[in-house]
Amino acid sequence: MTDPEVQRTPRVGVLAIVGVGLIGGSFAAALRQAGVVDKVLGVGRSPGPLALAKRLGLIDEVATLAQAAAQADLVFLAAPVGAFPALLAGLLPTLRPQAIITDAGSTKADVVQAAYQALGDRVSQFIPGHPIAGAERTGPEAADAQLYRGRNVILTPLPENTPQDRQWLTQLWEHCGARVLSMGAAEHDTVLASVSHVPHFLASVFMAQVAAADDADLRLNLAGTGFRDFTRIAAGSPEMWRDIFLANRQAVLAEVAQVRDVLAQAEEALAAGDGVKLFDLLERAALARRFWGSRSGLS
Amino acid sequence: MTDPEVQRTPRVGVLAIVGVGLIGGSFAAALRQAGVVDKVLGVGRSPGPLALAKRLGLIDEVATLAQAAAQADLVFLAAPVGAFPALLAGLLPTLRPQAIITDAGSTKADVVQAAYQALGDRVSQFIPGHPIAGAERTGPEAADAQLYRGRNVILTPLPENTPQDRQWLTQLWEHCGARVLSMGAAEHDTVLASVSHVPHFLASVFMAQVAAADDADLRLNLAGTGFRDFTRIAAGSPEMWRDIFLANRQAVLAEVAQVRDVLAQAEEALAAGDGVKLFDLLERAALARRFWGSRSGLS
């Protein structure tokens, strides 16, 4: 991908999507809609989603990892990060010398480590990435060419990546309508622990606590829209989220500990009947959330 | 309201709404749409919302508490529960002998206590209630005749209430499209602590923790739809929620303590890298949330 022509007009001859669900399928659909991809291969564990992805026109052909590596200009890993070591090892033997691999993994330090281990001196062909886009819906049927429009995509490039390759991938994401940011893998993991992983951790803990109550049926029967919103993320894939928590363990534990400190302060204020302290905390939270809501374009 | 004719065809000659925001305005709008109310009076602290409610046709006239009590067949308290003692005391001197007062307060044990103290031997005229309906939007402009359609309304009747009055109020709520349930005030407060108050407590604590971080701007810039849903309730009125937490302090603290126990187990599993335990918790939460989502009609 060091040809300056390719850089100026970012195109993908053959795109291989490993994991043709919401994230992978939407990437393929967005690049197709932008008219910058010629052919899309789909790679996956189970035949059902692959067949559906083909029927939906998200992919042109089903391929094995080795077949995909032998043909693809760009390989997009949209599988659980726990599978990355095996996937990278499976791609390496037939990987084309100019091909780029990128990913959609929710954690980056572990993915970077896996890439160095699996790819060795060809790690320059791997550019780590993370599109921040909703995933309540799953599967190829949820794929949407508009999914990344206005959303942030974080790249955590390696020193080995060439500026040309980084720019090419950046432009492809911009063709999907995304805003691309670069930062270090460790910084990414700390920030995402805070605004993505900890909310999921807390929502799951809370949901498990409610479901374990003796009167869980009554509670759930009387739960309203606040409960609905607060717990929505807890419905996410247990497998995927277990992998995320384990992969980003230190950062998640550090953030949870800080949340526990604030929780202890709030409990203390409530136990003491201290309305002033309680109001102060609630007001800080409400103002921050309203300010975010007015700026984020998400609420 | 003991006339059997009235019971069979529930009507309200004069309805007084104390607090003409989303909750009060929607109750008036729903009863008007059902064609069961003749005249609506609006009572409030500030002239702005009252004038707007009149312009929107939610109320016919603005009234003082004493004027409302002298005319109303039904008084609906949709103000913060902290104001109830003063409101009930203000209604009592001119309250018509057959009038019913009900409310929309999010806590019930404290409201019941306030009613006994303020109304004395006329407490039979107060039927405590709590419509469980969303309140992200506020003010008369958010009022919606459909707000209560398919939603639960909990009544926590007093032994002093007559069966006729309870049935009359039940039928009025049913005219708003609501499903009416009856339970004890203490049971209501425990259940609501769990599925409403604790989520708000946790969302506010989390939001305050994120907003206090040195890199809060970066975090909030990268927050996505999961963060949006998880924190939405934290934008709610600090004044209203302070009152709710203080009013339901014991039940909220007891539930928060139980959530902290589950949180400690989850942290322990994560710290130990115990993927099996972590998966088990996440799966229990995900299955419970998905089951709820499929039944609740809310998601």
Coordinates of C-alpha atoms in Angstrom, one line a residue:
Chain A
M1 CA 0.0 0.0 0.0
T2 CA 3.0 2.3 -0.4
D3 CA 2.0 3.2 -4.0
P4 CA 1.2 7.0 -3.8
E5 CA -1.6 6.5 -6.4
V6 CA -3.3 4.1 -4.0
Q7 CA -2.9 6.6 -1.3
R8 CA -4.6 9.4 -3.1
T9 CA -7.6 7.4 -4.2
P10 CA -8.2 4.9 -1.5
R11 CA -9.6 1.7 -3.0
V12 CA -9.7 -1.9 -1.8
G13 CA -9.5 -4.5 -4.5
V14 CA -10.4 -7.4 -2.3
L15 CA -11.7 -6.9 1.3
A16 CA -11.8 -9.9 3.7
I17 CA -14.2 -9.7 6.6
V18 CA -13.5 -12.1 9.4
G19 CA -16.7 -12.2 11.4
V20 CA -19.7 -11.1 9.3
G21 CA -21.9 -9.7 12.1
L22 CA -23.0 -6.1 12.8
I23 CA -19.5 -4.6 12.9
G24 CA -17.9 -6.5 10.0
G25 CA -21.0 -6.5 7.8
S26 CA -21.5 -2.8 8.3
F27 CA -17.9 -2.1 7.4
A28 CA -18.3 -4.0 4.1
A29 CA -21.7 -2.4 3.4
A30 CA -20.3 1.1 4.0
L31 CA -17.3 0.6 1.8
R32 CA -19.5 -0.9 -0.9
Q33 CA -21.9 2.0 -0.7
A34 CA -18.9 4.4 -1.0
G35 CA -17.9 2.5 -4.2
V36 CA -14.4 1.9 -3.1
V37 CA -14.3 -1.9 -2.8
D38 CA -14.4 -4.4 -5.7
K39 CA -14.9 -7.8 -4.0
V40 CA -15.7 -8.9 -0.4
L41 CA -14.8 -12.2 1.1
G42 CA -16.4 -13.5 4.2
V43 CA -14.6 -15.7 6.8
G44 CA -16.3 -17.2 9.8
R45 CA -16.7 -20.1 12.3
S46 CA -20.3 -21.1 11.4
P47 CA -21.9 -21.4 8.0
G48 CA -25.3 -19.8 8.9
P49 CA -24.2 -16.2 9.3
L50 CA -21.9 -16.5 6.2
A51 CA -24.8 -17.8 4.0
L52 CA -27.0 -15.0 5.3
A53 CA -24.3 -12.4 4.7
K54 CA -24.0 -13.6 1.1
R55 CA -27.7 -13.6 0.6
L56 CA -27.8 -10.0 1.9
G57 CA -25.1 -9.0 -0.5
L58 CA -22.7 -8.1 2.3
I59 CA -20.1 -10.5 0.9
D60 CA -19.5 -12.0 -2.5
E61 CA -17.8 -15.2 -1.5
V62 CA -17.1 -17.4 1.5
A63 CA -13.4 -18.1 2.1
T64 CA -11.1 -19.8 4.5
L65 CA -8.6 -17.7 6.5
A66 CA -5.8 -18.9 4.1
Q67 CA -7.8 -18.2 1.0
A68 CA -8.7 -14.7 2.3
A69 CA -5.1 -13.9 3.2
A70 CA -3.9 -15.0 -0.3
Q71 CA -6.4 -12.6 -2.0
A72 CA -7.1 -9.7 0.3
D73 CA -5.7 -6.2 0.2
L74 CA -7.4 -5.5 3.5
V75 CA -8.4 -8.0 6.2
F76 CA -10.9 -6.7 8.8
L77 CA -11.0 -8.7 12.0
A78 CA -14.4 -8.3 13.6
A79 CA -14.3 -11.4 15.8
P80 CA -13.9 -11.6 19.6
V81 CA -10.4 -10.5 20.6
G82 CA -9.8 -13.8 22.3
A83 CA -9.7 -15.4 18.9
F84 CA -7.1 -12.9 17.5
P85 CA -3.9 -14.9 18.1
A86 CA -5.3 -17.9 16.2
L87 CA -6.7 -15.7 13.4
L88 CA -3.5 -13.8 12.9
A89 CA -1.5 -17.1 12.9
G90 CA -3.9 -18.5 10.4
L91 CA -3.5 -15.5 8.1
L92 CA 0.3 -15.2 8.2
P93 CA 1.4 -18.0 5.9
T94 CA -0.5 -16.8 2.8
L95 CA -0.7 -13.1 3.7
R96 CA 0.1 -10.9 0.7
P97 CA 3.2 -8.7 1.2
Q98 CA 1.3 -5.4 0.7
A99 CA -1.9 -6.4 2.5
I100 CA -3.1 -4.6 5.6
I101 CA -4.9 -6.2 8.5
T102 CA -6.9 -4.1 10.9
D103 CA -9.5 -4.9 13.6
A104 CA -12.5 -3.8 15.5
G105 CA -11.5 -5.1 18.9
S106 CA -12.7 -3.2 22.0
T107 CA -9.3 -3.5 23.7
K108 CA -6.0 -2.6 22.1
A109 CA -3.0 -3.4 24.4
D110 CA -3.7 -7.1 24.3
V111 CA -4.4 -7.0 20.5
V112 CA -1.1 -5.2 19.9
Q113 CA 0.7 -7.8 22.0
A114 CA -1.0 -10.6 20.1
A115 CA -0.1 -9.0 16.8
Y116 CA 3.6 -8.8 17.7
Q117 CA 3.6 -12.4 18.8
A118 CA 1.8 -13.7 15.8
L119 CA 3.2 -11.6 13.0
G120 CA 6.8 -11.0 14.1
D121 CA 8.6 -8.8 11.6
R122 CA 5.5 -8.5 9.5
V123 CA 3.7 -6.6 12.3
S124 CA 4.0 -3.5 10.1
Q125 CA 1.0 -4.9 8.2
F126 CA -1.3 -4.7 11.2
I127 CA -2.9 -1.4 12.2
P128 CA -5.0 -1.7 15.3
G129 CA -8.4 0.0 15.4
H130 CA -11.6 0.3 17.3
P131 CA -14.8 1.7 15.8
I132 CA -17.0 3.0 18.6
A133 CA -20.4 2.0 17.4
G134 CA -23.4 0.4 19.1
A135 CA -23.8 -3.3 19.2
E136 CA -27.2 -4.1 20.9
R137 CA -28.2 -5.8 17.6
T138 CA -26.1 -8.5 16.3
G139 CA -25.6 -10.7 13.2
P140 CA -25.4 -9.9 9.5
E141 CA -29.1 -9.0 9.4
A142 CA -28.2 -6.0 11.6
A143 CA -25.5 -4.7 9.3
D144 CA -26.0 -1.2 8.2
A145 CA -24.0 1.0 5.7
Q146 CA -24.8 4.0 7.9
L147 CA -23.6 2.5 11.2
Y148 CA -20.3 4.4 11.3
R149 CA -21.7 7.7 10.1
G150 CA -20.6 10.4 12.6
R151 CA -19.1 7.8 15.0
N152 CA -15.5 7.8 16.3
V153 CA -13.0 5.3 15.1
I154 CA -9.8 5.1 17.2
L155 CA -6.6 3.8 15.6
T156 CA -3.7 2.9 17.8
P157 CA -1.0 2.6 15.1
L158 CA 2.3 0.8 15.7
P159 CA 5.7 2.5 15.1
E160 CA 6.2 -0.1 12.4
N161 CA 3.2 1.1 10.3
T162 CA 4.0 3.3 7.4
P163 CA 2.4 6.8 7.3
Q164 CA 1.0 5.8 3.9
D165 CA -0.8 2.8 5.2
R166 CA -2.2 4.7 8.2
Q167 CA -3.5 7.4 5.9
W168 CA -5.0 4.9 3.5
L169 CA -6.9 3.1 6.4
T170 CA -7.9 6.5 7.8
Q171 CA -9.4 7.5 4.5
L172 CA -11.3 4.2 4.2
W173 CA -12.9 4.8 7.6
E174 CA -13.7 8.4 6.5
H175 CA -15.5 6.9 3.5
C176 CA -17.7 5.1 6.0
G177 CA -18.6 8.5 7.5
A178 CA -16.5 8.0 10.6
R179 CA -14.3 10.5 12.5
V180 CA -10.8 9.0 13.0
L181 CA -8.7 9.6 16.0
S182 CA -5.2 8.2 16.9
M183 CA -3.9 7.5 20.3
G184 CA -1.7 5.0 22.2
A185 CA -3.1 1.6 23.0
A186 CA -2.7 2.1 26.7
E187 CA -4.5 5.4 26.7
H188 CA -7.3 3.9 24.6
D189 CA -7.7 1.1 27.1
T190 CA -7.9 3.4 30.1
V191 CA -10.5 5.7 28.4
L192 CA -12.6 2.8 27.2
A193 CA -12.4 1.1 30.5
S194 CA -14.1 4.2 31.9
V195 CA -16.8 5.0 29.4
S196 CA -17.5 1.5 28.0
H197 CA -16.3 -1.4 30.1
V198 CA -17.2 -0.1 33.6
P199 CA -20.8 0.8 32.6
H200 CA -21.2 -2.7 31.2
F201 CA -19.6 -4.2 34.4
L202 CA -22.0 -2.2 36.7
A203 CA -25.1 -2.8 34.6
S204 CA -24.4 -6.6 34.6
V205 CA -23.7 -6.6 38.3
F206 CA -26.9 -4.7 39.0
M207 CA -29.0 -6.9 36.7
A208 CA -27.6 -10.1 38.3
Q209 CA -28.5 -8.6 41.8
V210 CA -32.1 -7.8 40.8
A211 CA -32.6 -11.2 39.1
A212 CA -31.4 -13.1 42.2
A213 CA -33.9 -11.4 44.5
D214 CA -36.7 -13.6 46.0
D215 CA -39.2 -11.2 44.6
A216 CA -37.5 -10.7 41.2
D217 CA -40.7 -11.3 39.3
L218 CA -42.5 -8.5 41.1
R219 CA -39.5 -6.2 40.7
L220 CA -39.1 -6.8 37.0
N221 CA -42.8 -6.4 36.5
L222 CA -42.6 -2.9 37.9
A223 CA -39.4 -1.8 36.2
G224 CA -39.8 1.2 33.9
T225 CA -38.0 3.1 31.3
G226 CA -35.1 4.2 33.6
F227 CA -34.4 0.6 34.3
R228 CA -34.7 -0.2 30.6
D229 CA -32.0 2.3 29.6
F230 CA -29.7 1.6 32.6
T231 CA -29.6 -2.1 32.0
R232 CA -29.8 -2.3 28.2
I233 CA -26.1 -3.0 27.8
A234 CA -26.3 -5.9 30.2
A235 CA -28.0 -7.9 27.5
G236 CA -24.8 -8.0 25.4
S237 CA -22.8 -11.1 24.6
P238 CA -21.4 -12.7 27.8
E239 CA -18.6 -14.3 25.8
M240 CA -17.5 -11.0 24.1
W241 CA -17.7 -9.0 27.4
R242 CA -15.8 -11.7 29.4
D243 CA -13.0 -11.4 26.9
I244 CA -13.0 -7.6 27.0
F245 CA -12.9 -7.6 30.9
L246 CA -10.1 -10.1 31.0
A247 CA -8.2 -8.3 28.3
N248 CA -8.5 -4.9 30.0
R249 CA -8.4 -6.2 33.5
Q250 CA -6.1 -3.7 35.2
A251 CA -7.7 -0.6 33.8
V252 CA -11.3 -1.9 34.5
L253 CA -10.4 -2.8 38.1
A254 CA -8.7 0.6 38.6
E255 CA -11.8 2.5 37.3
V256 CA -14.2 0.3 39.3
A257 CA -12.3 1.1 42.5
Q258 CA -12.7 4.8 41.8
V259 CA -16.4 4.4 41.2
R260 CA -16.6 2.5 44.5
D261 CA -15.0 5.4 46.3
V262 CA -17.6 7.8 45.0
L263 CA -20.3 5.3 45.8
A264 CA -19.1 5.1 49.4
Q265 CA -19.2 8.9 49.7
A266 CA -22.8 8.9 48.3
E267 CA -23.9 6.1 50.7
E268 CA -22.3 8.0 53.6
A269 CA -24.2 11.2 52.7
L270 CA -27.4 9.3 52.3
A271 CA -27.0 7.4 55.6
A272 CA -26.3 10.6 57.4
G273 CA -29.4 12.2 55.7
D274 CA -27.0 14.9 54.3
G275 CA -29.2 16.4 51.7
V276 CA -26.7 19.1 50.8
K277 CA -23.9 16.6 49.9
L278 CA -26.4 14.4 48.1
F279 CA -27.7 17.3 46.1
D280 CA -24.2 18.4 45.2
L281 CA -23.3 14.9 43.8
L282 CA -26.6 14.6 41.9
E283 CA -26.2 18.1 40.5
R284 CA -22.7 17.5 39.3
A285 CA -23.8 14.3 37.6
A286 CA -26.9 15.9 36.0
L287 CA -25.0 18.9 34.7
A288 CA -22.2 16.7 33.2
R289 CA -24.7 14.4 31.6
R290 CA -26.8 17.2 30.2
F291 CA -23.7 18.9 28.8
W292 CA -22.5 15.7 27.2
G293 CA -26.0 15.0 25.8
S294 CA -26.0 18.4 24.2
R295 CA -22.6 17.9 22.6
S296 CA -22.4 14.2 21.7
G297 CA -25.0 14.1 19.0
L298 CA -26.0 10.8 20.6
S299 CA -28.9 11.6 22.8
Chain B
M1 CA -67.8 9.2 45.8
T2 CA -69.9 6.5 47.5
D3 CA -72.8 7.1 45.1
P4 CA -73.1 3.8 43.1
E5 CA -73.9 5.7 40.0
V6 CA -70.6 7.6 40.1
Q7 CA -68.8 4.3 40.7
R8 CA -70.3 2.7 37.6
T9 CA -69.5 5.7 35.3
P10 CA -66.4 7.3 36.7
R11 CA -66.4 11.0 36.1
V12 CA -64.6 13.9 37.6
G13 CA -66.5 17.2 37.7
V14 CA -63.5 19.3 38.7
L15 CA -60.0 18.0 38.7
A16 CA -57.2 19.9 40.4
I17 CA -53.6 19.3 39.3
V18 CA -51.0 20.4 41.8
G19 CA -47.8 20.6 39.6
V20 CA -48.6 20.9 35.9
G21 CA -45.5 19.2 34.5
L22 CA -45.1 16.0 32.6
I23 CA -46.9 13.8 35.1
G24 CA -49.7 16.2 36.2
G25 CA -50.2 17.5 32.7
S26 CA -50.4 14.1 31.2
F27 CA -53.0 12.9 33.7
A28 CA -55.2 15.9 32.9
A29 CA -54.7 15.4 29.2
A30 CA -55.5 11.6 29.4
L31 CA -58.7 12.1 31.4
R32 CA -59.8 14.9 29.1
Q33 CA -59.2 12.7 26.0
A34 CA -61.2 10.0 27.7
G35 CA -64.0 12.5 28.1
V36 CA -64.5 11.9 31.8
V37 CA -63.5 15.3 33.2
D38 CA -65.5 18.6 33.1
K39 CA -63.0 21.2 34.3
V40 CA -59.3 21.2 35.2
L41 CA -57.7 23.6 37.7
G42 CA -54.0 24.1 37.8
V43 CA -52.0 24.8 41.0
G44 CA -48.3 25.6 41.1
R45 CA -45.4 27.5 42.6
S46 CA -44.5 29.6 39.6
P47 CA -46.7 31.4 37.0
G48 CA -44.7 30.3 33.9
P49 CA -45.6 26.6 33.7
L50 CA -49.2 27.4 34.8
A51 CA -49.6 30.0 32.0
L52 CA -48.1 27.5 29.5
A53 CA -50.4 24.7 30.7
K54 CA -53.4 26.9 30.2
R55 CA -52.2 27.9 26.7
L56 CA -51.7 24.2 25.9
G57 CA -55.3 23.5 27.0
L58 CA -54.1 21.2 29.8
I59 CA -55.9 23.3 32.5
D60 CA -58.9 25.6 32.3
E61 CA -58.0 27.9 35.2
V62 CA -55.2 28.7 37.5
A63 CA -56.2 28.3 41.2
T64 CA -54.7 28.6 44.7
L65 CA -54.6 25.5 46.9
A66 CA -57.5 26.7 48.9
Q67 CA -59.6 27.5 45.8
A68 CA -58.7 24.1 44.3
A69 CA -59.7 22.3 47.5
A70 CA -63.0 24.2 47.6
Q71 CA -64.0 23.1 44.1
A72 CA -62.3 19.8 43.2
D73 CA -63.7 16.3 43.2
L74 CA -60.2 15.0 42.7
V75 CA -56.9 16.6 43.6
F76 CA -53.8 15.1 41.9
L77 CA -50.5 15.9 43.7
A78 CA -47.7 15.8 41.1
A79 CA -45.2 17.9 43.0
P80 CA -41.9 16.7 44.8
V81 CA -42.8 14.6 47.8
G82 CA -40.9 16.9 50.1
A83 CA -43.7 19.5 49.5
F84 CA -46.5 17.1 50.4
P85 CA -46.9 18.0 54.1
A86 CA -47.4 21.7 53.2
L87 CA -49.6 20.9 50.3
L88 CA -51.9 18.6 52.3
A89 CA -52.1 21.2 55.1
G90 CA -53.0 23.8 52.6
L91 CA -55.8 21.7 51.1
L92 CA -57.4 20.6 54.3
P93 CA -59.3 23.7 55.5
T94 CA -61.4 24.0 52.3
L95 CA -61.4 20.4 51.2
R96 CA -64.8 19.2 50.1
P97 CA -66.1 16.3 52.2
Q98 CA -66.4 13.9 49.3
A99 CA -63.3 14.9 47.4
I100 CA -60.4 12.5 46.9
I101 CA -56.7 13.4 46.9
T102 CA -54.2 11.1 45.2
D103 CA -50.6 11.6 44.2
A104 CA -47.8 10.6 41.9
G105 CA -45.0 10.5 44.4
S106 CA -42.1 8.0 43.8
T107 CA -42.1 6.9 47.4
K108 CA -45.1 5.9 49.5
A109 CA -44.3 5.2 53.2
D110 CA -43.3 8.8 53.8
V111 CA -46.3 10.1 51.8
V112 CA -48.6 7.9 53.8
Q113 CA -47.1 9.2 57.1
A114 CA -47.4 12.8 55.8
A115 CA -51.0 12.2 54.9
Y116 CA -51.9 10.8 58.4
Q117 CA -50.2 13.8 60.0
A118 CA -51.7 16.4 57.8
L119 CA -55.2 15.1 57.3
G120 CA -55.9 13.3 60.6
D121 CA -59.4 11.8 60.6
R122 CA -59.9 12.9 57.0
V123 CA -57.1 10.6 55.8
S124 CA -59.8 8.4 54.3
Q125 CA -59.9 11.0 51.5
F126 CA -56.3 10.3 50.5
I127 CA -55.4 7.4 48.3
P128 CA -51.6 7.1 47.7
G129 CA -50.5 6.3 44.1
H130 CA -47.5 6.1 41.9
P131 CA -47.7 6.0 38.1
I132 CA -44.5 4.4 36.7
A133 CA -43.9 6.4 33.7
G134 CA -40.8 8.0 32.2
A135 CA -39.7 11.4 33.2
E136 CA -36.7 12.4 31.1
R137 CA -38.7 15.2 29.6
T138 CA -40.2 17.7 32.0
G139 CA -42.6 20.6 32.0
P140 CA -46.2 21.1 30.6
E141 CA -44.8 21.1 27.1
A142 CA -43.9 17.4 27.6
A143 CA -47.4 16.4 28.7
D144 CA -48.9 13.6 26.6
A145 CA -52.4 12.0 26.8
Q146 CA -50.7 8.7 25.9
L147 CA -48.0 8.8 28.6
Y148 CA -49.8 6.2 30.8
R149 CA -51.0 3.9 28.1
G150 CA -49.8 0.4 29.0
R151 CA -47.9 1.6 32.0
N152 CA -48.2 0.4 35.6
V153 CA -49.8 2.5 38.2
I154 CA -49.4 1.3 41.8
L155 CA -51.9 2.3 44.5
T156 CA -51.0 1.7 48.1
P157 CA -54.5 2.3 49.6
L158 CA -55.1 3.0 53.3
P159 CA -57.4 0.9 55.5
E160 CA -59.4 4.1 55.8
N161 CA -60.2 4.3 52.1
T162 CA -63.6 3.0 51.0
P163 CA -63.7 0.3 48.4
Q164 CA -65.9 2.6 46.3
D165 CA -63.3 5.4 46.3
R166 CA -60.5 2.9 45.4
Q167 CA -62.5 1.5 42.6
W168 CA -63.4 5.0 41.3
L169 CA -59.7 6.0 41.2
T170 CA -58.7 2.7 39.7
Q171 CA -61.2 3.2 36.9
L172 CA -59.9 6.7 36.2
W173 CA -56.4 5.4 35.8
E174 CA -57.7 2.7 33.5
H175 CA -59.3 5.4 31.4
C176 CA -55.8 6.7 31.0
G177 CA -54.8 3.3 29.6
A178 CA -52.9 2.3 32.7
R179 CA -52.7 -1.1 34.4
V180 CA -53.5 -0.6 38.1
L181 CA -51.8 -2.7 40.9
S182 CA -52.3 -2.5 44.6
M183 CA -49.7 -3.3 47.3
G184 CA -48.5 -2.1 50.7
A185 CA -46.5 1.1 50.9
A186 CA -43.5 -0.6 52.4
E187 CA -43.5 -3.3 49.7
H188 CA -43.8 -0.5 47.0
D189 CA -40.8 1.3 48.5
T190 CA -38.6 -1.8 48.6
V191 CA -39.4 -2.8 45.0
L192 CA -38.9 0.8 43.7
A193 CA -35.7 1.2 45.6
S194 CA -34.4 -1.8 43.6
V195 CA -35.6 -1.1 40.1
S196 CA -35.8 2.7 40.0
H197 CA -33.9 4.4 42.9
V198 CA -30.7 2.3 42.9
P199 CA -30.2 2.6 39.1
H200 CA -30.4 6.4 39.4
F201 CA -28.0 6.3 42.4
L202 CA -25.5 4.2 40.5
A203 CA -25.8 6.1 37.3
S204 CA -25.3 9.4 39.1
V205 CA -22.3 8.1 41.1
F206 CA -20.7 6.8 37.8
M207 CA -21.4 10.0 36.0
A208 CA -19.8 12.1 38.8
Q209 CA -16.8 9.8 38.8
V210 CA -16.2 10.2 35.0
A211 CA -16.8 14.0 35.1
A212 CA -14.2 14.3 37.9
A213 CA -11.4 12.6 36.0
D214 CA -8.4 14.7 34.8
D215 CA -9.1 13.5 31.2
A216 CA -12.8 13.9 31.4
D217 CA -13.0 15.7 28.1
L218 CA -11.3 12.9 26.2
R219 CA -13.4 10.2 28.0
L220 CA -16.7 12.0 27.2
N221 CA -15.6 12.6 23.6
L222 CA -15.2 8.8 23.1
A223 CA -18.3 7.7 25.0
G224 CA -20.8 5.9 22.8
T225 CA -24.3 4.6 22.8
G226 CA -23.8 2.2 25.8
F227 CA -22.6 5.1 27.9
R228 CA -25.6 7.2 26.6
D229 CA -28.2 4.6 27.7
F230 CA -26.5 3.8 31.0
T231 CA -26.2 7.4 32.1
R232 CA -29.4 8.8 30.7
I233 CA -31.3 8.8 34.0
A234 CA -28.4 10.7 35.7
A235 CA -29.6 13.9 33.9
G236 CA -32.8 13.9 36.0
S237 CA -33.7 16.6 38.5
P238 CA -31.2 16.7 41.4
E239 CA -33.9 18.2 43.7
M240 CA -36.5 15.5 42.9
W241 CA -34.0 12.7 43.3
R242 CA -32.5 14.0 46.5
D243 CA -36.0 14.0 48.0
I244 CA -36.6 10.4 46.7
F245 CA -33.3 9.1 48.2
L246 CA -33.9 10.8 51.5
A247 CA -37.5 9.6 51.7
N248 CA -36.6 6.0 50.9
R249 CA -33.2 6.0 52.6
Q250 CA -33.4 2.6 54.4
A251 CA -34.6 0.6 51.4
V252 CA -32.1 2.3 49.0
L253 CA -29.1 1.7 51.3
A254 CA -30.1 -1.9 51.8
E255 CA -30.3 -2.5 48.1
V256 CA -27.1 -0.6 47.4
A257 CA -25.4 -2.8 50.0
Q258 CA -26.5 -5.9 48.1
V259 CA -25.3 -4.5 44.8
R260 CA -22.0 -3.9 46.4
D261 CA -21.8 -7.5 47.5
V262 CA -22.3 -8.7 43.9
L263 CA -19.9 -6.1 42.7
A264 CA -17.2 -7.3 45.1
Q265 CA -17.7 -10.9 43.8
A266 CA -17.4 -9.7 40.2
E267 CA -14.2 -7.7 41.0
E268 CA -12.7 -10.7 42.8
A269 CA -13.4 -12.9 39.8
L270 CA -11.9 -10.4 37.4
A271 CA -8.9 -9.8 39.6
A272 CA -8.3 -13.6 39.7
G273 CA -8.7 -13.8 36.0
D274 CA -11.6 -16.3 36.6
G275 CA -13.3 -16.3 33.2
V276 CA -15.8 -19.0 34.2
K277 CA -17.2 -17.1 37.2
L278 CA -17.2 -13.9 35.2
F279 CA -19.0 -15.5 32.3
D280 CA -21.5 -17.0 34.7
L281 CA -22.4 -13.6 36.1
L282 CA -22.5 -11.9 32.7
E283 CA -24.7 -14.7 31.3
R284 CA -27.2 -14.6 34.2
A285 CA -27.4 -10.8 33.7
A286 CA -27.8 -11.1 30.0
L287 CA -30.5 -13.8 30.1
A288 CA -32.5 -11.9 32.7
R289 CA -32.3 -8.7 30.8
R290 CA -33.2 -10.3 27.5
F291 CA -36.1 -12.1 29.1
W292 CA -37.3 -8.9 30.7
G293 CA -36.9 -7.1 27.4
S294 CA -39.1 -9.6 25.6
R295 CA -41.8 -9.4 28.2
S296 CA -41.9 -5.8 29.3
G297 CA -43.1 -4.1 26.2
L298 CA -40.5 -1.4 26.9
S299 CA -37.5 -2.3 24.9

